[in-house]
PDB file of N, CA and C in Angstrom:
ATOM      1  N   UNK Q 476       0.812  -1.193   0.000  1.00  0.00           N
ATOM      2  CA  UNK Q 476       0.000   0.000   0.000  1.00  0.00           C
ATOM      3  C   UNK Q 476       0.861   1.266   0.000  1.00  0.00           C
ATOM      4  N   UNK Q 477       2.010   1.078   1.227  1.00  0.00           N
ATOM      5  CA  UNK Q 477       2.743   2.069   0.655  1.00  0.00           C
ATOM      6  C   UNK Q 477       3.743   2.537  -0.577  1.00  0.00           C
ATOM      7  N   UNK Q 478       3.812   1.581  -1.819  1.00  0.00           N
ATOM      8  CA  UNK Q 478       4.694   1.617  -2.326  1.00  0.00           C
ATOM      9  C   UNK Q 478       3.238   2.330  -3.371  1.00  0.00           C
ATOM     10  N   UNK Q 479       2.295   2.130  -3.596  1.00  0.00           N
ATOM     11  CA  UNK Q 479       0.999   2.469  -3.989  1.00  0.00           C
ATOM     12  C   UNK Q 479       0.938   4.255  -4.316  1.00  0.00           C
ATOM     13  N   UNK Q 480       1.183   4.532  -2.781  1.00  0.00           N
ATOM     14  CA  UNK Q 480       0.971   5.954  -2.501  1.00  0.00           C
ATOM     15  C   UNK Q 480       2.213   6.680  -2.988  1.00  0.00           C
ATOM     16  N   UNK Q 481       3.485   5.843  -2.646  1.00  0.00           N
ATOM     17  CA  UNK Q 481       4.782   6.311  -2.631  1.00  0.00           C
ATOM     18  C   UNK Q 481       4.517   7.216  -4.709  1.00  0.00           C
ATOM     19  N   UNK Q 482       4.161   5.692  -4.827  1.00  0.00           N
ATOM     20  CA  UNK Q 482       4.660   6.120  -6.738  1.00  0.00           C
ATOM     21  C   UNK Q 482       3.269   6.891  -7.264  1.00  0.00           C
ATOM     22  N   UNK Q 483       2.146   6.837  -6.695  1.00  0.00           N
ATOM     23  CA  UNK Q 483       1.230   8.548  -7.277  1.00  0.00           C
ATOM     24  C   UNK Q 483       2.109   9.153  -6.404  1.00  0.00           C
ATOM     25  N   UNK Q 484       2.424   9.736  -5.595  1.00  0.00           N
ATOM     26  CA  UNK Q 484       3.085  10.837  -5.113  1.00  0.00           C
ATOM     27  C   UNK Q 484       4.261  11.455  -6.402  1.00  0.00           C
ATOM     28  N   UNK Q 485       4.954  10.222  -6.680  1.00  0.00           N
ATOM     29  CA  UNK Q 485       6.318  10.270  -7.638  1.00  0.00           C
ATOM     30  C   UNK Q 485       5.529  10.275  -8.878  1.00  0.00           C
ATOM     31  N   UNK Q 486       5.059  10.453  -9.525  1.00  0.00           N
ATOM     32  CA  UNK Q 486       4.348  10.993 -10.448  1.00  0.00           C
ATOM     33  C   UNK Q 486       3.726  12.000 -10.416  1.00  0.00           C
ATOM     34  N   UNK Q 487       2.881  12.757  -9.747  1.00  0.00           N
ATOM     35  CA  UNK Q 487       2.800  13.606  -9.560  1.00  0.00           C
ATOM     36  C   UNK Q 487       4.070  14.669  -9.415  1.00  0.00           C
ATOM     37  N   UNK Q 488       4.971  14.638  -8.191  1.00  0.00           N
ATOM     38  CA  UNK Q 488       6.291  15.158  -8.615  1.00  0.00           C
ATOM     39  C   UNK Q 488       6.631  15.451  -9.741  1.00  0.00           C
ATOM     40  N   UNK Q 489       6.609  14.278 -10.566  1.00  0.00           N
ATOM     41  CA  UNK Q 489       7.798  14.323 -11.756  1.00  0.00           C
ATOM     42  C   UNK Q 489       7.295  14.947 -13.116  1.00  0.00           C
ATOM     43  N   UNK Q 490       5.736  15.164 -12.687  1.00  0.00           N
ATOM     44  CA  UNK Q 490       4.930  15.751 -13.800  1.00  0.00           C
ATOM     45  C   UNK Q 490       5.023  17.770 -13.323  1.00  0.00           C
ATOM     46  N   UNK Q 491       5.246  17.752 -12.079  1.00  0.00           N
ATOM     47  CA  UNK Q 491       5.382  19.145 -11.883  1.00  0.00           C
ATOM     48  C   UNK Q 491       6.944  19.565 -12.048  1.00  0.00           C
ATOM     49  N   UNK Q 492       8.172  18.530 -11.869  1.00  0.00           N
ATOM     50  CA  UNK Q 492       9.643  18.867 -12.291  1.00  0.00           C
ATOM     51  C   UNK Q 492       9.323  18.970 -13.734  1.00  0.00           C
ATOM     52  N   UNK Q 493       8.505  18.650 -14.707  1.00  0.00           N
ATOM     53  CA  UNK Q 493       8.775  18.302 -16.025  1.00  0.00           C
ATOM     54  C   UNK Q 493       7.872  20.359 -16.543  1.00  0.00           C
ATOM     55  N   UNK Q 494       7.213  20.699 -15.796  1.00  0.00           N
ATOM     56  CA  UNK Q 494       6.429  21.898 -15.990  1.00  0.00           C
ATOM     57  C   UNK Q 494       7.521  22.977 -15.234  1.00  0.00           C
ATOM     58  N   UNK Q 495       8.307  22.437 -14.291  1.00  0.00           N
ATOM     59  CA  UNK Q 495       9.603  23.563 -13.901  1.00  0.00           C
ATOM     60  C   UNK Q 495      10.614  23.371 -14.718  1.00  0.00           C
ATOM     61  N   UNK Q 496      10.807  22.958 -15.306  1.00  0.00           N
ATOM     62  CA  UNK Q 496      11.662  22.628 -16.502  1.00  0.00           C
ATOM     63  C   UNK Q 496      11.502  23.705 -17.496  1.00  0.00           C
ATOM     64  N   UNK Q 497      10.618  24.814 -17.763  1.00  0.00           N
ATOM     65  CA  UNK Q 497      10.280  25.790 -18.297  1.00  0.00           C
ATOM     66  C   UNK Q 497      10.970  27.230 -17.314  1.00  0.00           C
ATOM     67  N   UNK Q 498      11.442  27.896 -18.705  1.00  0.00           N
ATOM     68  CA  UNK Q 498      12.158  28.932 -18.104  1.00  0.00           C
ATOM     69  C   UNK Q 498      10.842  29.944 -16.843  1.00  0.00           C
ATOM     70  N   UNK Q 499      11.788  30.829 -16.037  1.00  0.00           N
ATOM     71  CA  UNK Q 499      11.160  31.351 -15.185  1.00  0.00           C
ATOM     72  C   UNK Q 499       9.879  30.278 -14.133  1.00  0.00           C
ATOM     73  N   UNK Q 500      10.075  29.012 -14.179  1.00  0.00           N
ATOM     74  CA  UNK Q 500       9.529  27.925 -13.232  1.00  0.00           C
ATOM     75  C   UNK Q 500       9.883  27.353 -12.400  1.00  0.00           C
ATOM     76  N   UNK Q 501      11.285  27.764 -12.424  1.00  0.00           N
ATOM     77  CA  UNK Q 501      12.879  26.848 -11.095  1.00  0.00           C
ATOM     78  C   UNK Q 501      12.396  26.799 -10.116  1.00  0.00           C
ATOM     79  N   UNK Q 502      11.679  28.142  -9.537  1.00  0.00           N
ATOM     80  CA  UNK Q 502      11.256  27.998  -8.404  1.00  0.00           C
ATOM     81  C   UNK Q 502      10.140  27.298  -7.635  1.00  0.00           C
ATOM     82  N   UNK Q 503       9.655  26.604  -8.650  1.00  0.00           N
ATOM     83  CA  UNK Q 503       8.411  25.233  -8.346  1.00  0.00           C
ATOM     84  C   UNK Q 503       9.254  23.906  -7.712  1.00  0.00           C
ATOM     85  N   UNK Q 504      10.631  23.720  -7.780  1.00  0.00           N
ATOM     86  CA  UNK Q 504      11.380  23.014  -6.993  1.00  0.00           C
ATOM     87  C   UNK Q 504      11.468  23.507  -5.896  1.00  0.00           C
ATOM     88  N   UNK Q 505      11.422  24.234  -5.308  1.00  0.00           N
ATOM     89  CA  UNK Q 505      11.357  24.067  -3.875  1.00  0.00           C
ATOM     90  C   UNK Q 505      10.326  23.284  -3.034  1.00  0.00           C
ATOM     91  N   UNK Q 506       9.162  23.234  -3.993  1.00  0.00           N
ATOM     92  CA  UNK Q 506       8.432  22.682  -3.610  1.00  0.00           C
ATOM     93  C   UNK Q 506       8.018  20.947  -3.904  1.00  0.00           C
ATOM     94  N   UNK Q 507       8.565  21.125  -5.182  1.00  0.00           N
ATOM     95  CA  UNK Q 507       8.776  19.600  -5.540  1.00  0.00           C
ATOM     96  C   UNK Q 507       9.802  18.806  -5.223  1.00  0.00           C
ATOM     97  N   UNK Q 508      11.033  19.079  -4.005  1.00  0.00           N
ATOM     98  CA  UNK Q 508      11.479  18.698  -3.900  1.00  0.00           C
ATOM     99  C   UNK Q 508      11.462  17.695  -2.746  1.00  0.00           C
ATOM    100  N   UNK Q 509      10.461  18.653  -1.350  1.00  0.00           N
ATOM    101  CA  UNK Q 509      10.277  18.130  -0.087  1.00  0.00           C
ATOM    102  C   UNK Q 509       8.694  17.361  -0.512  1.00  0.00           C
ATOM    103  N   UNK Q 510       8.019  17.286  -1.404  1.00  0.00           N
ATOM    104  CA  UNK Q 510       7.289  16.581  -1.828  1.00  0.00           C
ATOM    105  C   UNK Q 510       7.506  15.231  -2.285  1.00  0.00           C
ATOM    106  N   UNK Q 511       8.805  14.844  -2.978  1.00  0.00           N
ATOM    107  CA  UNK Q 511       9.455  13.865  -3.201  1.00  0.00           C
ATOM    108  C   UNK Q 511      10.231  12.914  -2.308  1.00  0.00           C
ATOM    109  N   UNK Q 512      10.688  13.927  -1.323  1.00  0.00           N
ATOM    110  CA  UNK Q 512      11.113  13.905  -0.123  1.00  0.00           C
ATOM    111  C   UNK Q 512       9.922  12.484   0.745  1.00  0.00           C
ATOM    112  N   UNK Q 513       9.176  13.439   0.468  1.00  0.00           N
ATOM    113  CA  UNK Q 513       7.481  12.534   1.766  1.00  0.00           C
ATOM    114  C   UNK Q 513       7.120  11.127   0.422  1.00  0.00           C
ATOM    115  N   UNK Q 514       7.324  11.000  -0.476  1.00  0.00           N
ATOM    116  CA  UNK Q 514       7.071  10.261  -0.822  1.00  0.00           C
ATOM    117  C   UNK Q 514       8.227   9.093  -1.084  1.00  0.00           C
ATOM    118  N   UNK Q 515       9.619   9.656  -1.109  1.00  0.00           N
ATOM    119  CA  UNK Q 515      10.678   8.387  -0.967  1.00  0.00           C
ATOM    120  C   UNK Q 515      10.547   7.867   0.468  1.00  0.00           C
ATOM    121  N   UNK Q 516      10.218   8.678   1.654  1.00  0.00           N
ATOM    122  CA  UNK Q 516       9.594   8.091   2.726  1.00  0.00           C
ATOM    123  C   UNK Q 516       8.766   7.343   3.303  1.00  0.00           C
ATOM    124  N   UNK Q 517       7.750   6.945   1.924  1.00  0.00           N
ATOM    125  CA  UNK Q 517       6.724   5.825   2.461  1.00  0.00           C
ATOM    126  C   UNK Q 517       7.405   5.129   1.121  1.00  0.00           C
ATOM    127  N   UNK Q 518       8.512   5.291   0.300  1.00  0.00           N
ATOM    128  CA  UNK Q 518       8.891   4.410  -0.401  1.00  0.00           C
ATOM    129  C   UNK Q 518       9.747   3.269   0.179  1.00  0.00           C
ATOM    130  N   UNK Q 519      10.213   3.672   1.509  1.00  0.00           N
ATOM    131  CA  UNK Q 519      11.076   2.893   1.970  1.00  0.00           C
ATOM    132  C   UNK Q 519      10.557   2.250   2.889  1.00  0.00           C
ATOM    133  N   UNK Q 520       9.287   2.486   3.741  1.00  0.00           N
ATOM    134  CA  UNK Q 520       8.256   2.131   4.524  1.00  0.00           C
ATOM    135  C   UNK Q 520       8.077   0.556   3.811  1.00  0.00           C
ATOM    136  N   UNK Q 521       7.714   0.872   2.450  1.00  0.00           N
ATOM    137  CA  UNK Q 521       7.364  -0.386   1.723  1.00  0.00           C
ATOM    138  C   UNK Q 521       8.105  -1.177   1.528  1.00  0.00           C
ATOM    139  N   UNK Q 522       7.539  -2.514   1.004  1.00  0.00           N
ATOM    140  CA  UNK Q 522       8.724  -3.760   0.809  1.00  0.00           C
ATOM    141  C   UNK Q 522       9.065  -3.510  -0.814  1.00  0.00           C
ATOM    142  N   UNK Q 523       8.442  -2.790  -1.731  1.00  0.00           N
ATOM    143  CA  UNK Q 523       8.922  -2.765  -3.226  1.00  0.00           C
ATOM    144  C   UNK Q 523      10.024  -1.335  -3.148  1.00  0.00           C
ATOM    145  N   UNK Q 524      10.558  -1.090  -4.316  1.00  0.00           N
ATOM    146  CA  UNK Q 524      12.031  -0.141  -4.153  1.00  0.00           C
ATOM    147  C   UNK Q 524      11.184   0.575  -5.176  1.00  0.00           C
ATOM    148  N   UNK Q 525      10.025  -0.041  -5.833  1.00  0.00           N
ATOM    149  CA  UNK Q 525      10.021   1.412  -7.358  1.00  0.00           C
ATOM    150  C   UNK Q 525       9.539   2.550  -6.780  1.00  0.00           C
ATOM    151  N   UNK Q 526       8.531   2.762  -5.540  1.00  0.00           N
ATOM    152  CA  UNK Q 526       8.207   3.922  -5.302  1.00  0.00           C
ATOM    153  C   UNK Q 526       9.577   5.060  -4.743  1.00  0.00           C
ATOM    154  N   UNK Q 527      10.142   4.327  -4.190  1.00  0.00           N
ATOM    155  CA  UNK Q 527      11.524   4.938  -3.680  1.00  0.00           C
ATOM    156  C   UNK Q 527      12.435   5.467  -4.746  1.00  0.00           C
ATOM    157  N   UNK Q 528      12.419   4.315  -5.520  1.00  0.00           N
ATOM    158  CA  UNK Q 528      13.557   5.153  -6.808  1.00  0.00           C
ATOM    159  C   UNK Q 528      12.598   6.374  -7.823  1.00  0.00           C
ATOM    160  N   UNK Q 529      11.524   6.005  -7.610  1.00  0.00           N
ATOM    161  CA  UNK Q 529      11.192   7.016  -8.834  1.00  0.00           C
ATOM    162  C   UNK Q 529      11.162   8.736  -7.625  1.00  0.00           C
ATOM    163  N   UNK Q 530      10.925   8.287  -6.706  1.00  0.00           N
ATOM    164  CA  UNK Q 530      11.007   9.794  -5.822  1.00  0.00           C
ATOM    165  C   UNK Q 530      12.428  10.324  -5.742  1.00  0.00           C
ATOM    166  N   UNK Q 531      13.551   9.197  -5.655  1.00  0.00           N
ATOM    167  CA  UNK Q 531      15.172   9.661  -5.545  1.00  0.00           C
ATOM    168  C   UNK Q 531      15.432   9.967  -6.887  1.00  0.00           C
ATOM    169  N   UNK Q 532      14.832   9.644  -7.961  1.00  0.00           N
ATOM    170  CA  UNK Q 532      14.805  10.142  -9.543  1.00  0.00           C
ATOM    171  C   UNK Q 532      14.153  11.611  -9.164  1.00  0.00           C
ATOM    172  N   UNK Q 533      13.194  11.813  -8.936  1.00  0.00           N
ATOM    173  CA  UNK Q 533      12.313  13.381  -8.786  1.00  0.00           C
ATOM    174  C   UNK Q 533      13.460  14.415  -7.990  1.00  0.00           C
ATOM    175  N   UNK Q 534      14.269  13.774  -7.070  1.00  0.00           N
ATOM    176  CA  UNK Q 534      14.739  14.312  -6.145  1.00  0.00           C
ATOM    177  C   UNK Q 534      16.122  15.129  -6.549  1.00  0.00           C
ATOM    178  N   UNK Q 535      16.428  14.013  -7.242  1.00  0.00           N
ATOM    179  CA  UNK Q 535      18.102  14.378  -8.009  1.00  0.00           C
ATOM    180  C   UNK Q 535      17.727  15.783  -9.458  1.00  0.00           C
ATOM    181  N   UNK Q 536      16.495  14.986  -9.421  1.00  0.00           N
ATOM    182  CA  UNK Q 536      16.376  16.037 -11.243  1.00  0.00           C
ATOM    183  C   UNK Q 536      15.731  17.658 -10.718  1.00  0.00           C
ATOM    184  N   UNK Q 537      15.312  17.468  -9.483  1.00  0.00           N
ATOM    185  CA  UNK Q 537      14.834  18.721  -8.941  1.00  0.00           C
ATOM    186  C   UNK Q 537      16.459  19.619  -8.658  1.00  0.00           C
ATOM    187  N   UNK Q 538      16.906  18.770  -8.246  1.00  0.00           N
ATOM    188  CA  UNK Q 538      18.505  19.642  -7.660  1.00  0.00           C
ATOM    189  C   UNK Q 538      19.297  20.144  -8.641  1.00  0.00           C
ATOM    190  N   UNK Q 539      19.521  19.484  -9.432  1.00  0.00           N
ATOM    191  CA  UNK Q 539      19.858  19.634 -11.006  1.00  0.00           C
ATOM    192  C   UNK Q 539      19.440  20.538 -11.286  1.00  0.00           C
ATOM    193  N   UNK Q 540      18.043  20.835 -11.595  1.00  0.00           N
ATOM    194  CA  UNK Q 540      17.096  21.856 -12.247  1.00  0.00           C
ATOM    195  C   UNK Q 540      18.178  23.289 -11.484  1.00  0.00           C
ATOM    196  N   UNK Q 541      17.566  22.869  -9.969  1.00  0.00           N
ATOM    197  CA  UNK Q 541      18.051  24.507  -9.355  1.00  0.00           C
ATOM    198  C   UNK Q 541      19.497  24.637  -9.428  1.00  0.00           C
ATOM    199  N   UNK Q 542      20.240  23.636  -9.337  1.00  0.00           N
ATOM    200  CA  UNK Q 542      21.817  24.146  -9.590  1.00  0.00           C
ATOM    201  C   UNK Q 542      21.894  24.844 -11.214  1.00  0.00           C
ATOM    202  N   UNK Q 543      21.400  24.385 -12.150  1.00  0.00           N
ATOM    203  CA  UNK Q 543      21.382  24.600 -13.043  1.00  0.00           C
ATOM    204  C   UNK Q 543      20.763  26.318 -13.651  1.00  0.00           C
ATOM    205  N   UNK Q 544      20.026  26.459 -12.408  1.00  0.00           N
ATOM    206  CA  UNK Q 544      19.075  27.851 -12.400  1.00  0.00           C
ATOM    207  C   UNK Q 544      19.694  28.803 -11.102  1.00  0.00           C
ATOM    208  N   UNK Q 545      20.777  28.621 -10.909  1.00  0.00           N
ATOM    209  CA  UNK Q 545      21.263  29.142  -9.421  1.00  0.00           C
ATOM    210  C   UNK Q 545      20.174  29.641  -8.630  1.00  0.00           C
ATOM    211  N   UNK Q 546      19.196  27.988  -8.014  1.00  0.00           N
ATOM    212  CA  UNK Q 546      18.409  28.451  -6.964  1.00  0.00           C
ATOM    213  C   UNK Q 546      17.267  28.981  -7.032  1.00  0.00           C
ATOM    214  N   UNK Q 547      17.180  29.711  -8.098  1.00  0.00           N
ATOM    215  CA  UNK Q 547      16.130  30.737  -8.182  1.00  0.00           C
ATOM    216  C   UNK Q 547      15.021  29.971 -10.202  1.00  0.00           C
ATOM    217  N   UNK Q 548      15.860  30.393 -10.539  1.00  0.00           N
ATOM    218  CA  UNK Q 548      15.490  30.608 -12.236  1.00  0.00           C
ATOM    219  C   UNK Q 548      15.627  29.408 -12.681  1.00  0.00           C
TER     220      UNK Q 548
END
């Protein structure tokens, strides 16, 4: 069940990193990041790993994004 919740959570994420991915949007990672965050957390709760990796996927590409945007952009 939790690996259930884990991966809509990680989809959701990865559909809002994919809409910050647009210039002047960087700053929608801040928020998609601790969102990914709560969901690699019931990814690991669970006995399956996909909800976990697809949130540590959301997680890495969010950081990326903002290093890439120094933070902001």
């Amino acid at each position: 069940m939790f690996n259930i919740v884990s991966l809509i959570i990680g989809a959701v994420a990865l559909v809002c990193a994919m809409i910050a991915f647009l210039p002047l949007l960087g700053w929608l990672n801040w928020l998609i990041i601790p969102l990914a965050l709560i969901g690699a957390g019931l990814g690991v709760v669970s006995r399956s790993t996909s909800g976990r990796n697809l949130n540590l996927f959301v997680i890495v590409v969010g950081i990326v994004r903002l290093m890439l945007g120094g933070g902001i952009l």
